[in-house]
PDB file of C-alpha atoms and ligand atoms in Angstrom:
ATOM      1  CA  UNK A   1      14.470 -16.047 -35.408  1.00 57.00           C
ATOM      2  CA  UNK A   2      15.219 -12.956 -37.990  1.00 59.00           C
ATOM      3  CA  UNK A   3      18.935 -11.849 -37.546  1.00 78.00           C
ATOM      4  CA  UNK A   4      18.974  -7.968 -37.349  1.00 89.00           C
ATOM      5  CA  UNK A   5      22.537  -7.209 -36.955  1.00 91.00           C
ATOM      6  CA  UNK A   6      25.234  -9.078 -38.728  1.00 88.00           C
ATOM      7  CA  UNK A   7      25.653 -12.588 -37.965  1.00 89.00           C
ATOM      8  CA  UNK A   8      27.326 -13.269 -35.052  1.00 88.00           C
ATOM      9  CA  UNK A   9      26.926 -10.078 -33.686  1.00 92.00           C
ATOM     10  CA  UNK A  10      25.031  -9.475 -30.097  1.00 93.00           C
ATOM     11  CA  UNK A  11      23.936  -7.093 -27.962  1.00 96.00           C
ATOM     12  CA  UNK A  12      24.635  -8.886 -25.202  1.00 94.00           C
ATOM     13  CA  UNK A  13      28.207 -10.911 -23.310  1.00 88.00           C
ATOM     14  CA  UNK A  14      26.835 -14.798 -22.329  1.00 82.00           C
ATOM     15  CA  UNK A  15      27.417 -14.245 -17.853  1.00 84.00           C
ATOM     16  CA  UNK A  16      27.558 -17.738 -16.061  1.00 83.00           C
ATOM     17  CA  UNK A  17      26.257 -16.703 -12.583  1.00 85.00           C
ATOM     18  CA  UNK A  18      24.840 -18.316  -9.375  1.00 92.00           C
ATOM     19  CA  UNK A  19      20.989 -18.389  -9.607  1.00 95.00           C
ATOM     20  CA  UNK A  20      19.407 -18.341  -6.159  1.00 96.00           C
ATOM     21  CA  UNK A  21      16.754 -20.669  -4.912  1.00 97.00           C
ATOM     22  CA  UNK A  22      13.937 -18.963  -5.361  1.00 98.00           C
ATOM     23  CA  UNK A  23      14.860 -18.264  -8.983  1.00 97.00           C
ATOM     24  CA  UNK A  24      15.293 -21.522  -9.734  1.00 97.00           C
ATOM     25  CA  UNK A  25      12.243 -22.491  -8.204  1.00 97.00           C
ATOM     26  CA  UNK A  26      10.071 -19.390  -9.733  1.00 98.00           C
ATOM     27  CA  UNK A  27      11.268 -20.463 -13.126  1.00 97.00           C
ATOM     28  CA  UNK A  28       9.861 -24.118 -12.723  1.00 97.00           C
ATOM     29  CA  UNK A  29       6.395 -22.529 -10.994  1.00 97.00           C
ATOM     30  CA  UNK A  30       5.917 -19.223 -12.947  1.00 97.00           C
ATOM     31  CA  UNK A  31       5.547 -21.007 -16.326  1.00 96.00           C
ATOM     32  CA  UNK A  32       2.188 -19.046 -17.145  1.00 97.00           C
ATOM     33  CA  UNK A  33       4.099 -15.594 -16.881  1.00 98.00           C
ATOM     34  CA  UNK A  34       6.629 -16.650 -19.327  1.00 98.00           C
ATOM     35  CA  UNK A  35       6.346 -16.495 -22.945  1.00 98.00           C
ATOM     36  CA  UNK A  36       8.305 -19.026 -24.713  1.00 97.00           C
ATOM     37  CA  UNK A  37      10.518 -17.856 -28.340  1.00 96.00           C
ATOM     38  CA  UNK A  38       9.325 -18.793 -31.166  1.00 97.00           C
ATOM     39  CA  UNK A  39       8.657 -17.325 -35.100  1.00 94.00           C
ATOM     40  CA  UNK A  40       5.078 -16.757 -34.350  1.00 97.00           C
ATOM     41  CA  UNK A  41       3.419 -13.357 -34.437  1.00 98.00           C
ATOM     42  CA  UNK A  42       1.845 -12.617 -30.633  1.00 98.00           C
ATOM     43  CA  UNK A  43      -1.055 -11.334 -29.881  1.00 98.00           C
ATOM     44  CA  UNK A  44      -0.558  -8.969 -27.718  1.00 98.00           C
ATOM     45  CA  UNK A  45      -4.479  -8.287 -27.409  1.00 98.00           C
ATOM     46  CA  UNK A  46      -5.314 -11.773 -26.216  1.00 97.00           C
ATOM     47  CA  UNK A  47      -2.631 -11.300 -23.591  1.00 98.00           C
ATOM     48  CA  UNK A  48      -3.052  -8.052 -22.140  1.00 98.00           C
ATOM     49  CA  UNK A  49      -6.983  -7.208 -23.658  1.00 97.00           C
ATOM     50  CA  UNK A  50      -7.890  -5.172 -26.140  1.00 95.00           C
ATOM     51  CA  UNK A  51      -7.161  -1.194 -26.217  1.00 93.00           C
ATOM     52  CA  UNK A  52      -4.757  -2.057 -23.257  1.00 98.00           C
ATOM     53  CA  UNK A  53      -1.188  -0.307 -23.964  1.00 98.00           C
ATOM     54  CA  UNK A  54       2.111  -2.723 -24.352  1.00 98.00           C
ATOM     55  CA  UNK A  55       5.526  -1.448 -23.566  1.00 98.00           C
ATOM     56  CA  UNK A  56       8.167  -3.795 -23.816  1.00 98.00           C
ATOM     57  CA  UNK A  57      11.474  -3.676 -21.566  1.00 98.00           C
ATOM     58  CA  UNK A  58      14.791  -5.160 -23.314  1.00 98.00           C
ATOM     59  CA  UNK A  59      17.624  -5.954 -20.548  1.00 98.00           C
ATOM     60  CA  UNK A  60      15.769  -5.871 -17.272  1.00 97.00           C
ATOM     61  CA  UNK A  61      19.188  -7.486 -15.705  1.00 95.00           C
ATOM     62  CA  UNK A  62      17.347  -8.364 -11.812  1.00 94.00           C
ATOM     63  CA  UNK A  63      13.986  -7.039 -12.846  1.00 97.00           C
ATOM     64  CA  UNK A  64      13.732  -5.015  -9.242  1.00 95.00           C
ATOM     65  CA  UNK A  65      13.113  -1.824 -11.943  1.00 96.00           C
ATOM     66  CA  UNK A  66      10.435  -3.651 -13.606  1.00 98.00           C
ATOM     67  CA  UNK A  67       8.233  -5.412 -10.717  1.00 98.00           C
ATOM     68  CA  UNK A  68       8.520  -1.662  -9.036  1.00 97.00           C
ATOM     69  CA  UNK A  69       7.341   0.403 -12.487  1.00 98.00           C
ATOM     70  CA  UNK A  70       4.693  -2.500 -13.425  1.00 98.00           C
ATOM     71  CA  UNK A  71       3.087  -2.370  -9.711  1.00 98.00           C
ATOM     72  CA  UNK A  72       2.679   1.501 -10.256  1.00 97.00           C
ATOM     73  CA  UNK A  73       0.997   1.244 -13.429  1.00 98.00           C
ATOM     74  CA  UNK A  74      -1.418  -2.244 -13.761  1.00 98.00           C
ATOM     75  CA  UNK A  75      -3.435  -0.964 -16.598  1.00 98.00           C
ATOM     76  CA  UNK A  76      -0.217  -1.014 -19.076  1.00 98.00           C
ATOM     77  CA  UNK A  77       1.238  -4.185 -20.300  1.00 98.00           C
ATOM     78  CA  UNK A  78       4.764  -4.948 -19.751  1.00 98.00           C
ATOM     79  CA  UNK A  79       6.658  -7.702 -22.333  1.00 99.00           C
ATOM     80  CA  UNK A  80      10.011  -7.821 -20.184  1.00 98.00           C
ATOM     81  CA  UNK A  81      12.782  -8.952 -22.010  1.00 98.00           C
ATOM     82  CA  UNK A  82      16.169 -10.707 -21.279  1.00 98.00           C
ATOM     83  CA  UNK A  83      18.794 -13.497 -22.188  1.00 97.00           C
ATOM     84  CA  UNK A  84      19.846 -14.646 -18.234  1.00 96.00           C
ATOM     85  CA  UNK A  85      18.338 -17.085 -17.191  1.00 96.00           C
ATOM     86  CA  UNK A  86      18.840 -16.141 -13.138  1.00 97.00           C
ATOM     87  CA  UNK A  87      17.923 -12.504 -14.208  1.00 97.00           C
ATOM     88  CA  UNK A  88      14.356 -14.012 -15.585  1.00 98.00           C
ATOM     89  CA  UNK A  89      13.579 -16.527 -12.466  1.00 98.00           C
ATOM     90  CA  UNK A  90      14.095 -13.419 -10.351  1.00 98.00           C
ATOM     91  CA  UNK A  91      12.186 -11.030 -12.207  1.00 98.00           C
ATOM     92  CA  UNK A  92       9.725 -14.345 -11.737  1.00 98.00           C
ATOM     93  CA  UNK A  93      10.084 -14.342  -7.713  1.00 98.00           C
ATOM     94  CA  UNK A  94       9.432 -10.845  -7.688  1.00 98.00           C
ATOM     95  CA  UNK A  95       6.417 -10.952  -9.918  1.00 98.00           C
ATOM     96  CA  UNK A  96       4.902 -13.969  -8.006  1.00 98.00           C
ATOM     97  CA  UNK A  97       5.945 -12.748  -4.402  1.00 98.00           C
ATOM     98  CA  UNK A  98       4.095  -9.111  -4.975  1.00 98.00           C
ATOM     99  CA  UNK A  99       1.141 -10.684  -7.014  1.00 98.00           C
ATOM    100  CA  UNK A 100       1.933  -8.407 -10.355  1.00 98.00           C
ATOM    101  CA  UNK A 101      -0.371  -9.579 -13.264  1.00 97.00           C
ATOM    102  CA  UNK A 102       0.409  -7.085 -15.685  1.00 98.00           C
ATOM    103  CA  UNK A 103       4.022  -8.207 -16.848  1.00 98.00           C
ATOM    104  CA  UNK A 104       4.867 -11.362 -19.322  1.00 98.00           C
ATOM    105  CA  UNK A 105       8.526 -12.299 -19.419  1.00 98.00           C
ATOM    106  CA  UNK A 106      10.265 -13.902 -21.959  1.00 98.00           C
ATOM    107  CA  UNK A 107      13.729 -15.263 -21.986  1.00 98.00           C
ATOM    108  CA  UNK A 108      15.520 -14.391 -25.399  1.00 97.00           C
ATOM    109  CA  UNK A 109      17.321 -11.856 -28.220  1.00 97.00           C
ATOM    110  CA  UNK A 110      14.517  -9.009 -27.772  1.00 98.00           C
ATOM    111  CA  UNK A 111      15.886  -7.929 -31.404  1.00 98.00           C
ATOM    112  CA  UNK A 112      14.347 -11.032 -32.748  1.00 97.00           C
ATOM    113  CA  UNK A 113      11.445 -10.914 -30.608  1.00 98.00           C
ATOM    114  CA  UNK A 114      11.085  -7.652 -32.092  1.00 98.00           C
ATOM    115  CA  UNK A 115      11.821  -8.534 -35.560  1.00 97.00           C
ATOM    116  CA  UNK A 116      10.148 -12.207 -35.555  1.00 97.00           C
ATOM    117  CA  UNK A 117       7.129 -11.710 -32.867  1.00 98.00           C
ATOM    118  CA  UNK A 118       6.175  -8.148 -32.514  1.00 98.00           C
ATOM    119  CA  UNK A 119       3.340  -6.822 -35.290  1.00 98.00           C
ATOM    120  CA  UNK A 120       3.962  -3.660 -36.643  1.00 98.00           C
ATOM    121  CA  UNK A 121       2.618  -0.572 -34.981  1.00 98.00           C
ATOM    122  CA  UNK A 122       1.660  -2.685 -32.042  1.00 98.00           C
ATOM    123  CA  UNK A 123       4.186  -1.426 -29.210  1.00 98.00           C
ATOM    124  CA  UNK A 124       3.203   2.484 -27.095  1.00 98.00           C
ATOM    125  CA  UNK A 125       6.526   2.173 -26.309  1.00 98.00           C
ATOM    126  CA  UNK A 126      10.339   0.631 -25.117  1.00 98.00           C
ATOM    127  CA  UNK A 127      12.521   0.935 -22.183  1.00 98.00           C
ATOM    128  CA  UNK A 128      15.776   0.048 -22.248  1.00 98.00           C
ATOM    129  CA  UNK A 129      17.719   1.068 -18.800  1.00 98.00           C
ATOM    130  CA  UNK A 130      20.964   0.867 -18.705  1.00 97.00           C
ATOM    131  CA  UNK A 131      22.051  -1.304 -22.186  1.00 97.00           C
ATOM    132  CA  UNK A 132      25.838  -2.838 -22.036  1.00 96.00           C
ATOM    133  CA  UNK A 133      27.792   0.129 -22.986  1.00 96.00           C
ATOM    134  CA  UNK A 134      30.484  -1.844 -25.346  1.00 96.00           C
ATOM    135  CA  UNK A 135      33.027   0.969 -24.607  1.00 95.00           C
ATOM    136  CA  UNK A 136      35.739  -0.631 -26.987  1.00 96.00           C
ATOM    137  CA  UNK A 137      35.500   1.368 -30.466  1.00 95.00           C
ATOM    138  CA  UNK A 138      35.590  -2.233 -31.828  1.00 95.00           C
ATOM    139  CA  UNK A 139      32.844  -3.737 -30.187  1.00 96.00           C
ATOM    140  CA  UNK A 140      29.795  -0.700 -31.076  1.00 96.00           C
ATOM    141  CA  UNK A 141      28.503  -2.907 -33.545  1.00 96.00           C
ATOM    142  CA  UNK A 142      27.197  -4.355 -30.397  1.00 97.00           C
ATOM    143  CA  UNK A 143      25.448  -1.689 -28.796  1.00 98.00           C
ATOM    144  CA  UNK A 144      22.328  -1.705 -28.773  1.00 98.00           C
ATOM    145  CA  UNK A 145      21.074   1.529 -29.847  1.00 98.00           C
ATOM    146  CA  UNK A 146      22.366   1.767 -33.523  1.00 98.00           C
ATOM    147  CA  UNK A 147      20.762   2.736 -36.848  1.00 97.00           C
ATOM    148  CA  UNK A 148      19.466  -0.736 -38.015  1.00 96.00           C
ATOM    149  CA  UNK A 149      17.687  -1.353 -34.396  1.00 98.00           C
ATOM    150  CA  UNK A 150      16.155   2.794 -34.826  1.00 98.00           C
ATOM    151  CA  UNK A 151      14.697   1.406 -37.926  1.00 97.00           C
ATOM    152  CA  UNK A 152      13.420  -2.018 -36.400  1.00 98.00           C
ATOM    153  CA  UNK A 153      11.714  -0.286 -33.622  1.00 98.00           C
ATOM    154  CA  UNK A 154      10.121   2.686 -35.191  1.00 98.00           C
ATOM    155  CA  UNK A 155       8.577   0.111 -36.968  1.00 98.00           C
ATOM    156  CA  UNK A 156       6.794  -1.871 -34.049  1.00 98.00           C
ATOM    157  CA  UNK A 157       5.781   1.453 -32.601  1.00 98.00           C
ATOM    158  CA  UNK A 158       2.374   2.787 -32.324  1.00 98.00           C
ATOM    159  CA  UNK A 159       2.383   6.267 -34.297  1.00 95.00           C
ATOM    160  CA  UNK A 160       2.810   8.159 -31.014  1.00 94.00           C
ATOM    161  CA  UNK A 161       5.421   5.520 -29.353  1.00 98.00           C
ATOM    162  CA  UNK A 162       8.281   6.022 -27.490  1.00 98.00           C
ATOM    163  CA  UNK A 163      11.540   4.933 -26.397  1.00 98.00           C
ATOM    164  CA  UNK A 164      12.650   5.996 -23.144  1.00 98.00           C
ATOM    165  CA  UNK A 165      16.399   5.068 -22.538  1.00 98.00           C
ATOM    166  CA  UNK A 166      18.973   5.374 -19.365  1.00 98.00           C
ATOM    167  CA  UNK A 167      22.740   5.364 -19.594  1.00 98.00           C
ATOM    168  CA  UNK A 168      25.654   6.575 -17.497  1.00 97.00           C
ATOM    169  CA  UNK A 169      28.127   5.844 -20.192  1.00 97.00           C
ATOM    170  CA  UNK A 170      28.177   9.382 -21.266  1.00 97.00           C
ATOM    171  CA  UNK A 171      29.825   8.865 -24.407  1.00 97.00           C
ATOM    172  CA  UNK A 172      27.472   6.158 -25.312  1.00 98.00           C
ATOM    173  CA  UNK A 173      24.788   8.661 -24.377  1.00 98.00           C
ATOM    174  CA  UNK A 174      26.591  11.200 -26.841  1.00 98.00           C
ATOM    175  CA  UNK A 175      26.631   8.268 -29.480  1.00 98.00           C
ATOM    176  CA  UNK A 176      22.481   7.638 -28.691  1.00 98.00           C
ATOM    177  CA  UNK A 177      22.023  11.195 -29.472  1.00 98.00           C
ATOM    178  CA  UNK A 178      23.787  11.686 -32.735  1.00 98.00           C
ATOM    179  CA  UNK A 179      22.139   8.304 -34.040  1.00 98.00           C
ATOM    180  CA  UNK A 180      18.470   9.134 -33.309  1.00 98.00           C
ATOM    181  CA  UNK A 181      19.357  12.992 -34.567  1.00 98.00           C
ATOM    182  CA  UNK A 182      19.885  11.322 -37.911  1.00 97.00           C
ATOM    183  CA  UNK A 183      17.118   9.090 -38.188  1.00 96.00           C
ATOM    184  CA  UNK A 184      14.306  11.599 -38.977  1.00 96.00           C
ATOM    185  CA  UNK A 185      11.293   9.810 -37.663  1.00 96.00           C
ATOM    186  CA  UNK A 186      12.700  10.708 -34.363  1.00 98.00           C
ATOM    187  CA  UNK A 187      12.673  13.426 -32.208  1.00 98.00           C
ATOM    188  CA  UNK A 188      13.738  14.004 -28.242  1.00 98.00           C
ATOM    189  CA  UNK A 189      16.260  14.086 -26.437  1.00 98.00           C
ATOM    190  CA  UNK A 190      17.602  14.279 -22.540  1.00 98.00           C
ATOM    191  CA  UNK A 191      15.161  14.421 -19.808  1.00 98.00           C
ATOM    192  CA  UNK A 192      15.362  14.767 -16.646  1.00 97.00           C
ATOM    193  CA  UNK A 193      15.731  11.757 -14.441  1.00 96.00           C
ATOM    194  CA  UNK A 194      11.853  10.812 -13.904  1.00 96.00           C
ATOM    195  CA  UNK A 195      10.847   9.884 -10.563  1.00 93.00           C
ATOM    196  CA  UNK A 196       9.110   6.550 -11.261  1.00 93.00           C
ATOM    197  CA  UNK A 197      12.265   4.594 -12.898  1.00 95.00           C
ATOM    198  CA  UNK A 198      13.402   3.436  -9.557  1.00 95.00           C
ATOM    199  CA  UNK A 199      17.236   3.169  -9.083  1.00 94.00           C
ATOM    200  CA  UNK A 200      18.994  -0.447  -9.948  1.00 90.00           C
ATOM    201  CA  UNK A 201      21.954  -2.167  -8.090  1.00 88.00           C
ATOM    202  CA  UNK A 202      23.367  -1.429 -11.505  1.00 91.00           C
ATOM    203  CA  UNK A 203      23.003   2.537 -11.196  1.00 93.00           C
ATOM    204  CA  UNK A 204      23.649   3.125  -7.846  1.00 95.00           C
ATOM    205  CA  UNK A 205      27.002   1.200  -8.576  1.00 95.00           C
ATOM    206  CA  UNK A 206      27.694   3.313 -11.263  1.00 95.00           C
ATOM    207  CA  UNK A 207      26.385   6.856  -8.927  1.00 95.00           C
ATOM    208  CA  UNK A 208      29.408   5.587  -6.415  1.00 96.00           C
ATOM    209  CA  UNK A 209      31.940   5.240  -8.844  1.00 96.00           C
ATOM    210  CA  UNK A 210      31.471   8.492  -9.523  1.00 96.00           C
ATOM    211  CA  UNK A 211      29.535   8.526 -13.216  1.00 96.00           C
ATOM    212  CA  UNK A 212      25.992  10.555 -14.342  1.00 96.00           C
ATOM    213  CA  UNK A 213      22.930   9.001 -15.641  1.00 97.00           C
ATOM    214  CA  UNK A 214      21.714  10.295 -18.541  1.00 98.00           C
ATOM    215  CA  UNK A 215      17.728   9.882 -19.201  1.00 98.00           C
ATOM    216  CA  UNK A 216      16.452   9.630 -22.847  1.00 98.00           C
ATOM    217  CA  UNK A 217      13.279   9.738 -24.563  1.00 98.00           C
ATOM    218  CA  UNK A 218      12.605   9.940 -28.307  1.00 98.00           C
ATOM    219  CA  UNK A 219       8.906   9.973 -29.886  1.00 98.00           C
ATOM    220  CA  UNK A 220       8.403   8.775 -33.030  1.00 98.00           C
ATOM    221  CA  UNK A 221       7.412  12.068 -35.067  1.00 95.00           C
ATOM    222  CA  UNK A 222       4.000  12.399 -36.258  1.00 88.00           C
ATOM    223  CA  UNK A 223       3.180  11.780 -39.589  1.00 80.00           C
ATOM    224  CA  UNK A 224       2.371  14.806 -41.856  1.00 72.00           C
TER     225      UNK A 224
HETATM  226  C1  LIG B   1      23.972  -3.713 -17.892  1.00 64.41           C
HETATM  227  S1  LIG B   1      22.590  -4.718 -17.670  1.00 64.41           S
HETATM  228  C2  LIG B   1      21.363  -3.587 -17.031  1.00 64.41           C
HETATM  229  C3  LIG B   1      20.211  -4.292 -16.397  1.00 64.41           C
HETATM  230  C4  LIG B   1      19.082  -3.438 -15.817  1.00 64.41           C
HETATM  231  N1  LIG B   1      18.376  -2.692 -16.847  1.00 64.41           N
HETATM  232  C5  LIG B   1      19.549  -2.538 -14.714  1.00 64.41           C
HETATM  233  O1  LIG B   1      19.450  -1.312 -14.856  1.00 64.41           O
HETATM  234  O2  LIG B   1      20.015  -3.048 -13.695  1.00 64.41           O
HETATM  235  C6  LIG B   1      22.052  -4.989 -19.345  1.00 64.41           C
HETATM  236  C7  LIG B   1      21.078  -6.150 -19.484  1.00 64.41           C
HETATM  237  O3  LIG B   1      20.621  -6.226 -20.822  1.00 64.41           O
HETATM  238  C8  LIG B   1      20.521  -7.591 -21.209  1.00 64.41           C
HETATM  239  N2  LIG B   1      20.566  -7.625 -22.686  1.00 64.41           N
HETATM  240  C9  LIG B   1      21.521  -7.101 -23.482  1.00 64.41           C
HETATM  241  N3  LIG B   1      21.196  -7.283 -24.768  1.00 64.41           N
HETATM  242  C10 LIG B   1      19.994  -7.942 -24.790  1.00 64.41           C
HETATM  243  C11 LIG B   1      19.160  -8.425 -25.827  1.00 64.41           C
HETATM  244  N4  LIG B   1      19.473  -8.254 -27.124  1.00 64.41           N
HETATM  245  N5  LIG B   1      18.027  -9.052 -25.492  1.00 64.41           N
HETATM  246  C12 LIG B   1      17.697  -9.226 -24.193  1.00 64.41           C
HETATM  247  N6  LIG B   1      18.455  -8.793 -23.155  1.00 64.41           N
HETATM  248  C13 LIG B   1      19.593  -8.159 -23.454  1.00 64.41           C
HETATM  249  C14 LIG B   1      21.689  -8.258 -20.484  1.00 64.41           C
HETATM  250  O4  LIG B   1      21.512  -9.649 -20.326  1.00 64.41           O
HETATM  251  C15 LIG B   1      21.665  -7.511 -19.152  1.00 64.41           C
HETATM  252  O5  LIG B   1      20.828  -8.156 -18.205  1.00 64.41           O
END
């Protein structure tokens, strides 16, 4: 798959942890909602349907967010996105157990998903809730949300997509900010915290120990 930052460089730390049961076993019976890597162009149309909108989630962690916003809203497509394997087979459970039918997982980098699988113009938007903050000056070449991913996605965006982001790293937040401010395709900024991006084990973890959340969304600017 196409590198898009440096070699060797990722978004992400490799976790070993325990995978329960029923992930194990959702990840041997939920084949048909997972979408295996490859180099190939999808087609998102012959997934979801035609005129059907796809948003794509990188980093759903234990994909409670994602069944919860996916059950609210069937008539969008959701491409969820992550590299643990007991993350996926639970987002798999949880898909299965509630009957959801509008979300296709796939286990992988989603910046060479994006770069390798995703046709241009193609996404109405991203979500990305909660990215690893990398708070070692040294290690921001692995965050996430830096200039050559900005110019990745604005390319896989519809005209009017967006990227709705979450933090509560509020320096990283500060760092989000000044990097879409320079990119001028984008505009946004802070929101407030919407009421249908339920709250993680992550966040509420983060809420006890005492730090905000800072909501995100940027637009990709229309086109004069
Ligand atoms: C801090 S966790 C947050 C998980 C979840 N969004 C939540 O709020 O609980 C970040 C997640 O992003 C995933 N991740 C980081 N970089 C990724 C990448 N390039 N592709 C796919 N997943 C990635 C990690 O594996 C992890 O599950």
């Amino acid at each position: 798959m196409t590198g898009v930052l440096r070699p060797g460089i990722r978004t992400f730390k490799p976790r070993r942890s325990r995978i329960t049961a029923r992930a194990e076993r959702a990840l041997l019976e939920q084949e048909r909602l997972l979408i295996p890597a490859s180099d190939d162009l999808l087609d998102l149309a012959s997934i979801w349907g035609t005129d059907v909108p796809v948003v794509m989630e990188i980093g759903f962690g234990d994909g409670r967010a994602t069944a919860a916003m996916a059950a609210s809203d069937p008539g969008t497509g959701i491409l969820a996105i992550d590299v643990h394997t007991p993350g996926v087979g639970e987002l798999l459970w949880r898909l299965a157990d509630a009957g959801i039918g509008n979300v296709r997982v796939m286990e992988a980098d989603a910046l060479g998903v994006l770069a390798g699988m995703i046709p241009a113009a193609s996404l109405s938007g991203l979500r990305t809730y909660f990215p690893d903050p990398w708070p070692k000056a040294r290690h921001h070449k692995r965050r996430i949300v830096q200039p050559a991913v900005l110019d990745l996605v604005a390319t896989r965006l519809q005209t009017d997509g967006w990227w709705h982001l979450a933090t509560d790293w509020a320096e990283y937040a500060d760092s989000m900010r000044a990097c879409f401010a320079e990119d001028p395709r984008w505009e946004g900024g802070p929101i407030p915290r919407p009421e249908n991006r339920p709250v993680t084990r992550y966040e509420r973890r983060a809420l006890n120990e005492g730090r905000g959340v800072t909501d995100l969304l940027y637009r990709l600017r229309p086109v004069v």
